[in-house]
Amino acid sequence: MKRILLAAAAAMMLIHPANAQRADYEQMVATHAAANGVPVELVHRVIMRESRYNPRAVSRGNYGMMQIKLATARGLGYTGTAQGLLDPDTNLTYAVKYLAGAYRAAGGNHSRAVAYYAGGYYYAAKRQGLLPVQQVAAERDITLFDANAQEIPRRHRRHRH
């Protein structure tokens, strides 16, 4: 009887940290999903598909639980290293932001959003007019003027010869 109780206690100790960690992930997912207007279940679906909740997953230039590329995270404002994307909260910050764009481009369709997340959604978003004005302007070589700006940055000036 004593051995059974010890075995049960040992099993509980092994299970408890995993459950605590899972509860932390649940809270992080809920926070990031709400901040980006994405259904919680969609974020969980992508995490299961990409890494099965492994925050240390690295595969072909993709990092963390949601397997985001460093270049994609940088395009969304990330300034850290690739290793930094292995932090679950950091990974979710940028990957859920990217998923939100895929979700909007998919018109709220979860399966299409997952496909766009995995394969990119730039052209779908462009067709639907969902790209930021600054990005479209840069593609069309249009100069946007800011009334508060003192000078147009050199990289945005047109040179006429």
Short mmCIF file of C-alpha atoms in Angstrom, two decimals:
data_model
loop_
_atom_site.label_atom_id
_atom_site.label_comp_id
_atom_site.label_asym_id
_atom_site.label_seq_id
_atom_site.Cartn_x
_atom_site.Cartn_y
_atom_site.Cartn_z
CA MET A 1 0.00 0.00 0.00
CA LYS A 2 2.85 2.33 0.89
CA ARG A 3 4.48 1.69 -2.52
CA ILE A 4 1.24 2.50 -4.33
CA LEU A 5 0.90 5.79 -2.45
CA LEU A 6 4.52 6.70 -3.19
CA ALA A 7 4.07 5.82 -6.86
CA ALA A 8 0.88 7.89 -7.03
CA ALA A 9 2.60 10.84 -5.34
CA ALA A 10 5.53 10.60 -7.76
CA ALA A 11 3.15 10.48 -10.72
CA MET A 12 1.32 13.56 -9.44
CA MET A 13 4.61 15.44 -9.17
CA LEU A 14 5.46 14.57 -12.76
CA ILE A 15 2.02 15.50 -14.08
CA HIS A 16 1.62 18.72 -12.10
CA PRO A 17 4.38 20.78 -13.81
CA ALA A 18 3.02 19.85 -17.24
CA ASN A 19 -0.48 20.89 -16.21
CA ALA A 20 0.82 24.13 -14.72
CA GLN A 21 2.75 24.86 -17.89
CA ARG A 22 -0.29 24.06 -20.01
CA ALA A 23 -2.38 26.44 -17.88
CA ASP A 24 0.22 29.17 -18.49
CA TYR A 25 0.00 28.53 -22.24
CA GLU A 26 -3.80 28.63 -22.10
CA GLN A 27 -3.66 32.05 -20.45
CA MET A 28 -1.05 33.37 -22.91
CA VAL A 29 -3.07 32.12 -25.88
CA ALA A 30 -6.25 33.72 -24.53
CA THR A 31 -4.47 37.04 -23.97
CA HIS A 32 -2.85 37.17 -27.42
CA ALA A 33 -5.96 35.92 -29.22
CA ALA A 34 -8.10 38.63 -27.60
CA ALA A 35 -5.51 41.33 -28.32
CA ASN A 36 -5.50 40.41 -32.02
CA GLY A 37 -9.16 39.56 -32.56
CA VAL A 38 -8.53 35.89 -33.29
CA PRO A 39 -10.59 32.99 -31.91
CA VAL A 40 -8.74 31.12 -29.15
CA GLU A 41 -9.55 27.76 -30.73
CA LEU A 42 -7.87 28.85 -33.99
CA VAL A 43 -4.65 29.70 -32.16
CA HIS A 44 -4.72 26.32 -30.39
CA ARG A 45 -5.33 24.60 -33.74
CA VAL A 46 -2.25 26.24 -35.27
CA ILE A 47 -0.10 25.42 -32.23
CA MET A 48 -1.16 21.75 -32.37
CA ARG A 49 -0.47 21.62 -36.09
CA GLU A 50 2.88 23.36 -35.92
CA SER A 51 4.55 22.05 -32.74
CA ARG A 52 2.13 20.26 -30.42
CA TYR A 53 2.88 22.93 -27.79
CA ASN A 54 6.65 22.46 -27.94
CA PRO A 55 8.10 25.94 -27.27
CA ARG A 56 11.60 24.70 -28.23
CA ALA A 57 10.59 23.41 -31.67
CA VAL A 58 12.90 24.51 -34.48
CA SER A 59 12.37 23.33 -38.04
CA ARG A 60 13.76 24.75 -41.29
CA GLY A 61 14.01 28.32 -40.04
CA ASN A 62 10.74 28.25 -38.10
CA TYR A 63 10.80 28.80 -34.35
CA GLY A 64 8.73 28.04 -31.28
CA MET A 65 5.21 26.85 -30.60
CA MET A 66 3.71 28.50 -33.67
CA GLN A 67 6.77 27.93 -35.89
CA ILE A 68 7.14 31.54 -37.02
CA LYS A 69 10.02 32.55 -39.28
CA LEU A 70 12.46 35.15 -37.98
CA ALA A 71 11.90 37.32 -41.07
CA THR A 72 8.12 37.23 -40.53
CA ALA A 73 8.49 38.22 -36.88
CA ARG A 74 10.87 41.03 -37.89
CA GLY A 75 8.31 42.27 -40.39
CA LEU A 76 5.89 42.55 -37.48
CA GLY A 77 8.29 44.55 -35.32
CA TYR A 78 10.41 41.92 -33.58
CA THR A 79 13.99 43.07 -32.98
CA GLY A 80 15.43 40.08 -31.10
CA THR A 81 17.29 36.98 -32.15
CA ALA A 82 15.92 33.74 -33.55
CA GLN A 83 16.51 32.12 -30.14
CA GLY A 84 14.25 34.76 -28.59
CA LEU A 85 11.34 33.34 -30.58
CA LEU A 86 11.61 30.17 -28.49
CA ASP A 87 10.12 32.09 -25.56
CA PRO A 88 6.41 31.17 -25.63
CA ASP A 89 5.13 34.67 -24.88
CA THR A 90 7.39 36.28 -27.48
CA ASN A 91 6.47 33.63 -30.03
CA LEU A 92 2.76 34.15 -29.45
CA THR A 93 3.13 37.94 -29.59
CA TYR A 94 4.31 37.88 -33.19
CA ALA A 95 2.81 34.63 -34.48
CA VAL A 96 -0.74 35.45 -33.34
CA LYS A 97 -0.38 38.90 -34.91
CA TYR A 98 0.54 37.16 -38.18
CA LEU A 99 -2.31 34.68 -37.74
CA ALA A 100 -4.71 37.61 -37.30
CA GLY A 101 -3.81 38.84 -40.79
CA ALA A 102 -4.32 35.35 -42.20
CA TYR A 103 -7.66 35.11 -40.40
CA ARG A 104 -8.85 38.42 -41.88
CA ALA A 105 -7.64 37.46 -45.36
CA ALA A 106 -9.55 34.17 -44.98
CA GLY A 107 -12.74 36.02 -44.17
CA GLY A 108 -13.02 34.27 -40.82
CA ASN A 109 -12.75 30.77 -42.31
CA HIS A 110 -10.60 28.78 -39.87
CA SER A 111 -9.34 26.17 -42.34
CA ARG A 112 -8.38 28.79 -44.89
CA ALA A 113 -6.72 30.87 -42.15
CA VAL A 114 -4.59 27.87 -41.15
CA ALA A 115 -3.60 27.36 -44.80
CA TYR A 116 -2.76 31.06 -45.18
CA TYR A 117 -0.77 30.98 -41.95
CA ALA A 118 1.30 28.06 -43.23
CA GLY A 119 1.73 29.26 -46.80
CA GLY A 120 1.43 33.04 -46.66
CA TYR A 121 -1.48 35.32 -47.32
CA TYR A 122 0.07 38.37 -48.99
CA TYR A 123 -1.63 37.95 -52.37
CA ALA A 124 -5.02 37.12 -50.85
CA ALA A 125 -4.79 40.21 -48.64
CA LYS A 126 -3.65 42.35 -51.57
CA ARG A 127 -6.60 41.23 -53.72
CA GLN A 128 -8.97 42.15 -50.89
CA GLY A 129 -7.35 45.51 -50.18
CA LEU A 130 -6.28 44.45 -46.69
CA LEU A 131 -2.67 45.60 -46.87
CA PRO A 132 -1.63 48.70 -44.91
CA VAL A 133 -1.71 51.92 -46.93
CA GLN A 134 2.02 52.46 -46.41
CA GLN A 135 2.84 49.06 -47.88
CA VAL A 136 0.65 49.60 -50.95
CA ALA A 137 2.12 53.08 -51.43
CA ALA A 138 5.64 51.69 -51.28
CA GLU A 139 4.77 49.03 -53.86
CA ARG A 140 3.34 51.66 -56.19
CA ASP A 141 6.21 54.08 -55.51
CA ILE A 142 3.82 56.71 -54.14
CA THR A 143 5.18 59.28 -51.73
CA LEU A 144 2.98 59.79 -48.68
CA PHE A 145 3.30 63.20 -47.09
CA ASP A 146 3.06 63.78 -43.36
CA ALA A 147 2.01 67.31 -42.41
CA ASN A 148 4.18 67.08 -39.28
CA ALA A 149 7.30 65.92 -41.09
CA GLN A 150 10.11 68.40 -41.61
CA GLU A 151 11.63 66.60 -44.52
CA ILE A 152 10.90 63.55 -46.64
CA PRO A 153 13.38 60.80 -45.72
CA ARG A 154 16.04 60.36 -48.40
CA ARG A 155 14.95 56.82 -49.23
CA HIS A 156 11.49 58.12 -50.14
CA ARG A 157 12.61 60.97 -52.39
CA ARG A 158 12.20 60.70 -56.12
CA HIS A 159 15.14 61.82 -58.17
CA ARG A 160 14.27 63.37 -61.50
CA HIS A 161 16.96 63.82 -64.07
#
